[in-house]
Short mmCIF file of C-alpha atoms in Angstrom, two decimals:
data_model
loop_
_atom_site.label_atom_id
_atom_site.label_comp_id
_atom_site.label_asym_id
_atom_site.label_seq_id
_atom_site.Cartn_x
_atom_site.Cartn_y
_atom_site.Cartn_z
CA MET O 147 25.74 -68.22 5.94
CA SER O 148 27.56 -65.85 8.30
CA ASP O 149 25.90 -63.24 10.45
CA ARG O 150 29.08 -61.15 10.55
CA ALA O 151 29.30 -57.77 8.84
CA THR O 152 32.47 -58.79 6.99
CA ALA O 153 33.54 -61.96 5.30
CA ASP O 154 35.94 -64.20 7.22
CA ASP O 155 38.90 -63.30 4.97
CA GLU O 156 38.20 -59.57 5.41
CA ALA O 157 38.06 -59.89 9.19
CA SER O 158 41.73 -60.89 9.31
CA ARG O 159 42.82 -57.68 7.51
CA ASN O 160 43.00 -54.35 9.29
CA ASN O 161 42.21 -51.61 6.78
CA VAL O 162 41.62 -48.93 9.39
CA ALA O 163 44.10 -46.06 9.39
CA GLN O 164 46.18 -46.00 12.57
CA LEU O 165 47.57 -42.97 14.38
CA PRO O 166 51.36 -42.72 14.28
CA GLU O 167 53.24 -43.49 17.46
CA ALA O 168 54.40 -40.37 19.25
CA ASP O 169 56.27 -39.33 22.34
CA ASP O 170 54.20 -38.74 25.44
CA ALA O 171 52.98 -35.18 25.79
CA PRO O 172 54.41 -33.25 28.71
CA ASP O 173 52.31 -33.46 31.85
CA VAL O 174 50.32 -30.26 32.27
CA GLU O 175 48.21 -29.79 35.36
CA ALA O 176 45.63 -27.12 36.08
CA TYR O 177 43.70 -25.67 38.99
CA GLU O 178 41.10 -22.94 39.27
CA THR O 179 41.48 -19.75 41.28
CA GLU O 180 39.15 -16.81 41.83
CA GLY O 181 40.82 -15.03 38.92
CA GLY O 182 40.92 -17.87 36.40
CA VAL O 183 42.72 -21.10 35.65
CA VAL O 184 46.40 -21.78 36.36
CA LEU O 185 48.22 -24.17 34.05
CA TYR O 186 51.59 -25.53 35.10
CA ASP O 187 54.18 -28.14 34.18
CA ALA O 188 53.65 -31.10 36.51
CA ASP O 189 57.32 -32.09 36.18
CA ASN O 190 58.45 -28.57 37.18
CA PRO O 191 55.61 -26.95 39.15
CA LEU O 192 57.63 -23.80 39.90
CA ALA O 193 57.84 -22.97 36.18
CA TRP O 194 54.63 -21.04 35.63
CA LEU O 195 53.46 -17.73 34.20
CA LYS O 196 50.61 -15.51 35.28
CA ALA O 197 48.83 -13.14 32.92
CA SER O 198 45.61 -11.17 33.04
CA ASN O 199 45.32 -11.37 29.26
CA ALA O 200 46.86 -13.30 26.39
CA VAL O 201 50.11 -11.84 25.09
CA ALA O 202 52.06 -13.11 22.09
CA LEU O 203 55.67 -13.87 23.01
CA VAL O 204 56.97 -11.61 20.23
CA GLU O 205 55.12 -8.66 21.79
CA SER O 206 56.83 -9.15 25.13
CA ARG O 207 60.35 -8.43 23.79
#
Protein backbone atom coordinates (compact mmCIF):
# COMPACT_ATOMS: atom_id res chain seq x y z
CA MET A 1 0.00 0.00 0.00
CA SER A 2 1.23 3.49 -0.87
CA ASP A 3 0.66 6.57 1.23
CA ARG A 4 1.00 8.84 -1.81
CA ALA A 5 -1.95 10.79 -3.19
CA THR A 6 -1.36 9.41 -6.70
CA ALA A 7 -0.42 6.02 -7.99
CA ASP A 8 3.21 5.52 -9.00
CA ASP A 9 2.39 5.51 -12.73
CA GLU A 10 0.42 8.76 -12.39
CA ALA A 11 3.26 10.47 -10.55
CA SER A 12 5.47 10.24 -13.63
CA ARG A 13 2.93 12.12 -15.80
CA ASN A 14 2.52 15.87 -15.59
CA ASN A 15 -1.11 16.71 -16.35
CA VAL A 16 -0.91 20.25 -15.00
CA ALA A 17 -1.37 23.01 -17.57
CA GLN A 18 1.80 25.05 -18.02
CA LEU A 19 2.10 28.74 -18.84
CA PRO A 20 3.54 29.44 -22.28
CA GLU A 21 7.08 30.76 -22.44
CA ALA A 22 7.20 34.49 -23.08
CA ASP A 23 9.70 37.27 -23.50
CA ASP A 24 10.72 39.10 -20.37
CA ALA A 25 8.54 42.08 -19.58
CA PRO A 26 10.24 45.45 -19.80
CA ASP A 27 11.70 46.64 -16.52
CA VAL A 28 9.43 49.24 -14.97
CA GLU A 29 10.50 50.97 -11.79
CA ALA A 30 8.46 53.21 -9.51
CA TYR A 31 8.95 55.68 -6.71
CA GLU A 32 6.56 57.73 -4.61
CA THR A 33 6.48 61.51 -4.46
CA GLU A 34 4.28 63.93 -2.52
CA GLY A 35 1.95 64.10 -5.51
CA GLY A 36 1.69 60.41 -6.35
CA VAL A 37 3.67 57.58 -7.88
CA VAL A 38 6.14 57.93 -10.74
CA LEU A 39 6.54 54.96 -13.08
CA TYR A 40 9.51 54.88 -15.45
CA ASP A 41 11.36 52.59 -17.82
CA ALA A 42 14.40 51.27 -15.95
CA ASP A 43 16.29 50.81 -19.23
CA ASN A 44 15.62 54.44 -20.23
CA PRO A 45 14.94 56.42 -17.04
CA LEU A 46 14.68 59.75 -18.90
CA ALA A 47 11.64 58.50 -20.84
CA TRP A 48 8.80 59.35 -18.48
CA LEU A 49 5.49 61.18 -18.48
CA LYS A 50 3.84 63.20 -15.75
CA ALA A 51 0.08 63.67 -15.51
CA SER A 52 -2.29 64.91 -12.85
CA ASN A 53 -5.04 62.70 -14.24
CA ALA A 54 -5.41 59.79 -16.63
CA VAL A 55 -5.72 60.79 -20.28
CA ALA A 56 -6.36 58.42 -23.17
CA LEU A 57 -3.71 58.80 -25.87
CA VAL A 58 -6.36 59.40 -28.54
CA GLU A 59 -7.63 62.42 -26.59
CA SER A 60 -4.20 64.04 -26.56
CA ARG A 61 -4.02 64.43 -30.38
